[in-house]
PDB file of C-alpha atoms in Angstrom:
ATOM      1  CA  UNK A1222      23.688  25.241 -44.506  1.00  0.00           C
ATOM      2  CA  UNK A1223      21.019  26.655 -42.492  1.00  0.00           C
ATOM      3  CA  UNK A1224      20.518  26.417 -39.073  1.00  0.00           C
ATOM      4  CA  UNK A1225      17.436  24.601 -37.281  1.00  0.00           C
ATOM      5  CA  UNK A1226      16.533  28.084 -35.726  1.00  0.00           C
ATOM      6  CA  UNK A1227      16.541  30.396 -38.910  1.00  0.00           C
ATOM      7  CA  UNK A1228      14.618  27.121 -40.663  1.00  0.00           C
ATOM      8  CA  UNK A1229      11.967  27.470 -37.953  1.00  0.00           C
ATOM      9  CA  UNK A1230      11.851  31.263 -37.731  1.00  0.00           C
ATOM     10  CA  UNK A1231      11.280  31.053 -41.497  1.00  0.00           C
ATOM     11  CA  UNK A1232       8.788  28.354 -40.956  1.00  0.00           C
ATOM     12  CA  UNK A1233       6.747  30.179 -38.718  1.00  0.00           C
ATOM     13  CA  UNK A1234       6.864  33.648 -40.820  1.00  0.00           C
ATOM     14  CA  UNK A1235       5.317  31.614 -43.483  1.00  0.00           C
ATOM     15  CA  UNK A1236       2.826  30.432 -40.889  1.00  0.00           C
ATOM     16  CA  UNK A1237       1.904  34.122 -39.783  1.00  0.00           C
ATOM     17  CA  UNK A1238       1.718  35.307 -43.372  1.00  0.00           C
ATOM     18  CA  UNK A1239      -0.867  32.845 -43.825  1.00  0.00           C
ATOM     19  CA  UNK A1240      -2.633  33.144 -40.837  1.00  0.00           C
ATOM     20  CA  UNK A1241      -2.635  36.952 -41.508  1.00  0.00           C
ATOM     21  CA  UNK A1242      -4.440  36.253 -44.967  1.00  0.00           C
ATOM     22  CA  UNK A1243      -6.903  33.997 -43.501  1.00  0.00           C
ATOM     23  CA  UNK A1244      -8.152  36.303 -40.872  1.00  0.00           C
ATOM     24  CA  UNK A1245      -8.185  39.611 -43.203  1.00  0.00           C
ATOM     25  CA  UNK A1246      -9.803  37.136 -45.838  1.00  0.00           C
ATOM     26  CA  UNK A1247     -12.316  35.925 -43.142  1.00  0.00           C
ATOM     27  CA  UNK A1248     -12.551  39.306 -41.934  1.00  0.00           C
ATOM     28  CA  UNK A1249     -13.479  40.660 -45.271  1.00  0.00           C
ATOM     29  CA  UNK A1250     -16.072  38.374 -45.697  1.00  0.00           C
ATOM     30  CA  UNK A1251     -18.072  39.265 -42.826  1.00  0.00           C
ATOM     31  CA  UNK A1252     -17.638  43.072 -44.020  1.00  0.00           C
ATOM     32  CA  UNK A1253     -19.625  42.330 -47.058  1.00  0.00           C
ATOM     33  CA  UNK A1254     -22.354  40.114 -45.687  1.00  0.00           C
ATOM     34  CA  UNK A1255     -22.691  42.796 -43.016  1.00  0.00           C
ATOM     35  CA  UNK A1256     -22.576  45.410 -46.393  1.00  0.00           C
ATOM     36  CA  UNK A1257     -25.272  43.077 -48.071  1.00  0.00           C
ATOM     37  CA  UNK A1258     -27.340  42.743 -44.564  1.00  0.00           C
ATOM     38  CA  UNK A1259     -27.530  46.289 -44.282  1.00  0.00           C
ATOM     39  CA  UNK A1260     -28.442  47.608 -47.495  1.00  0.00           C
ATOM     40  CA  UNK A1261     -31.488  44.598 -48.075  1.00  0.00           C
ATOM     41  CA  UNK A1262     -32.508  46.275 -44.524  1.00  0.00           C
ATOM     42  CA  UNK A1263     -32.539  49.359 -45.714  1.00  0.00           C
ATOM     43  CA  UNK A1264     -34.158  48.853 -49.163  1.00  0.00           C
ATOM     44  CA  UNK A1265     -36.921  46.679 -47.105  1.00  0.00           C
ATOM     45  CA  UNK A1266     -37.178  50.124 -44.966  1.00  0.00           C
ATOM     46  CA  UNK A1267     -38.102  52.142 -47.862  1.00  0.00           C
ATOM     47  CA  UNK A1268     -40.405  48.919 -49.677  1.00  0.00           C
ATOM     48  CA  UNK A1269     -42.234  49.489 -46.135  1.00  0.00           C
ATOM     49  CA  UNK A1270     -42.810  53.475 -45.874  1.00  0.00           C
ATOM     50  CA  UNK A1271     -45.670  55.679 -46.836  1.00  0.00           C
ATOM     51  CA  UNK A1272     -45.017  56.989 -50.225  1.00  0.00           C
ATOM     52  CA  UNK A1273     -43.548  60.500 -49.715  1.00  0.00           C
ATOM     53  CA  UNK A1274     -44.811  61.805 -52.975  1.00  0.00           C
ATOM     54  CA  UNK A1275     -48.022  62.485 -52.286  1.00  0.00           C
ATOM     55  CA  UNK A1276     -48.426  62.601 -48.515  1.00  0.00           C
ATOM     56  CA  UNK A1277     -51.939  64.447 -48.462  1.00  0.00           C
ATOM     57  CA  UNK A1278     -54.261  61.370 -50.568  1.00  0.00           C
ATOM     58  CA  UNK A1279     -56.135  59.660 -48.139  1.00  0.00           C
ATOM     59  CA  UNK A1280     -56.141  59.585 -44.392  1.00  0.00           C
ATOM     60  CA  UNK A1281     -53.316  57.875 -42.354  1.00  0.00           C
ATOM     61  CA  UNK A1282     -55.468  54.317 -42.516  1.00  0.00           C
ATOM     62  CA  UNK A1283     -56.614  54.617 -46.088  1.00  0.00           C
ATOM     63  CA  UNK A1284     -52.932  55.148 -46.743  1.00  0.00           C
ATOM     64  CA  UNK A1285     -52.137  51.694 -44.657  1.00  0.00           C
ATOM     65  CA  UNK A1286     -54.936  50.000 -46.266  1.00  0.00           C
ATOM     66  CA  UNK A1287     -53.452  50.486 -50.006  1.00  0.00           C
ATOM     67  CA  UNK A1288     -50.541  49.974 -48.795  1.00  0.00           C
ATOM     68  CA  UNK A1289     -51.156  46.630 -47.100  1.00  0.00           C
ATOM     69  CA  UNK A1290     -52.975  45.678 -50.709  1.00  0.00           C
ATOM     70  CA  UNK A1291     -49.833  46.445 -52.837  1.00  0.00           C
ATOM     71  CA  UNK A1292     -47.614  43.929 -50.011  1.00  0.00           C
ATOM     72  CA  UNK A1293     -49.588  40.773 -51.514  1.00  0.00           C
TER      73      UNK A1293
END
């Protein structure tokens, strides 16, 4: 038979274990959403910036302007 102690010991491994899992699982979770946050920030970033390829058309507002057109 097994004692009350090495029942409870064994009890409350089990009980870690799981705990463990839930907070890595938990843990994980918020790693992606942070993943997903970040790149939909940084895809928005480059949705947002002058277009690089042909920096000289237009002045600085004319470049806003078009810019502002293509948003809507």
């Amino acid at each position: 038979m097994y004692s009350t102690h090495s029942v409870a010991a064994a009890h409350y491994l089990v009980l870690q274990n799981h705990l463990i899992a839930i907070i890595a699982g938990a843990f994980q979770v918020l790693l992606q959403h942070i993943e997903l946050l970040l790149l939909e920030a940084h895809s928005k970033r480059f949705l947002y910036l002058p277009h690089t390829h042909h920096p000289q058309s237009g002045s600085p507002g004319q470049r806003r302007a078009v810019d502002s057109q293509c948003e809507h």
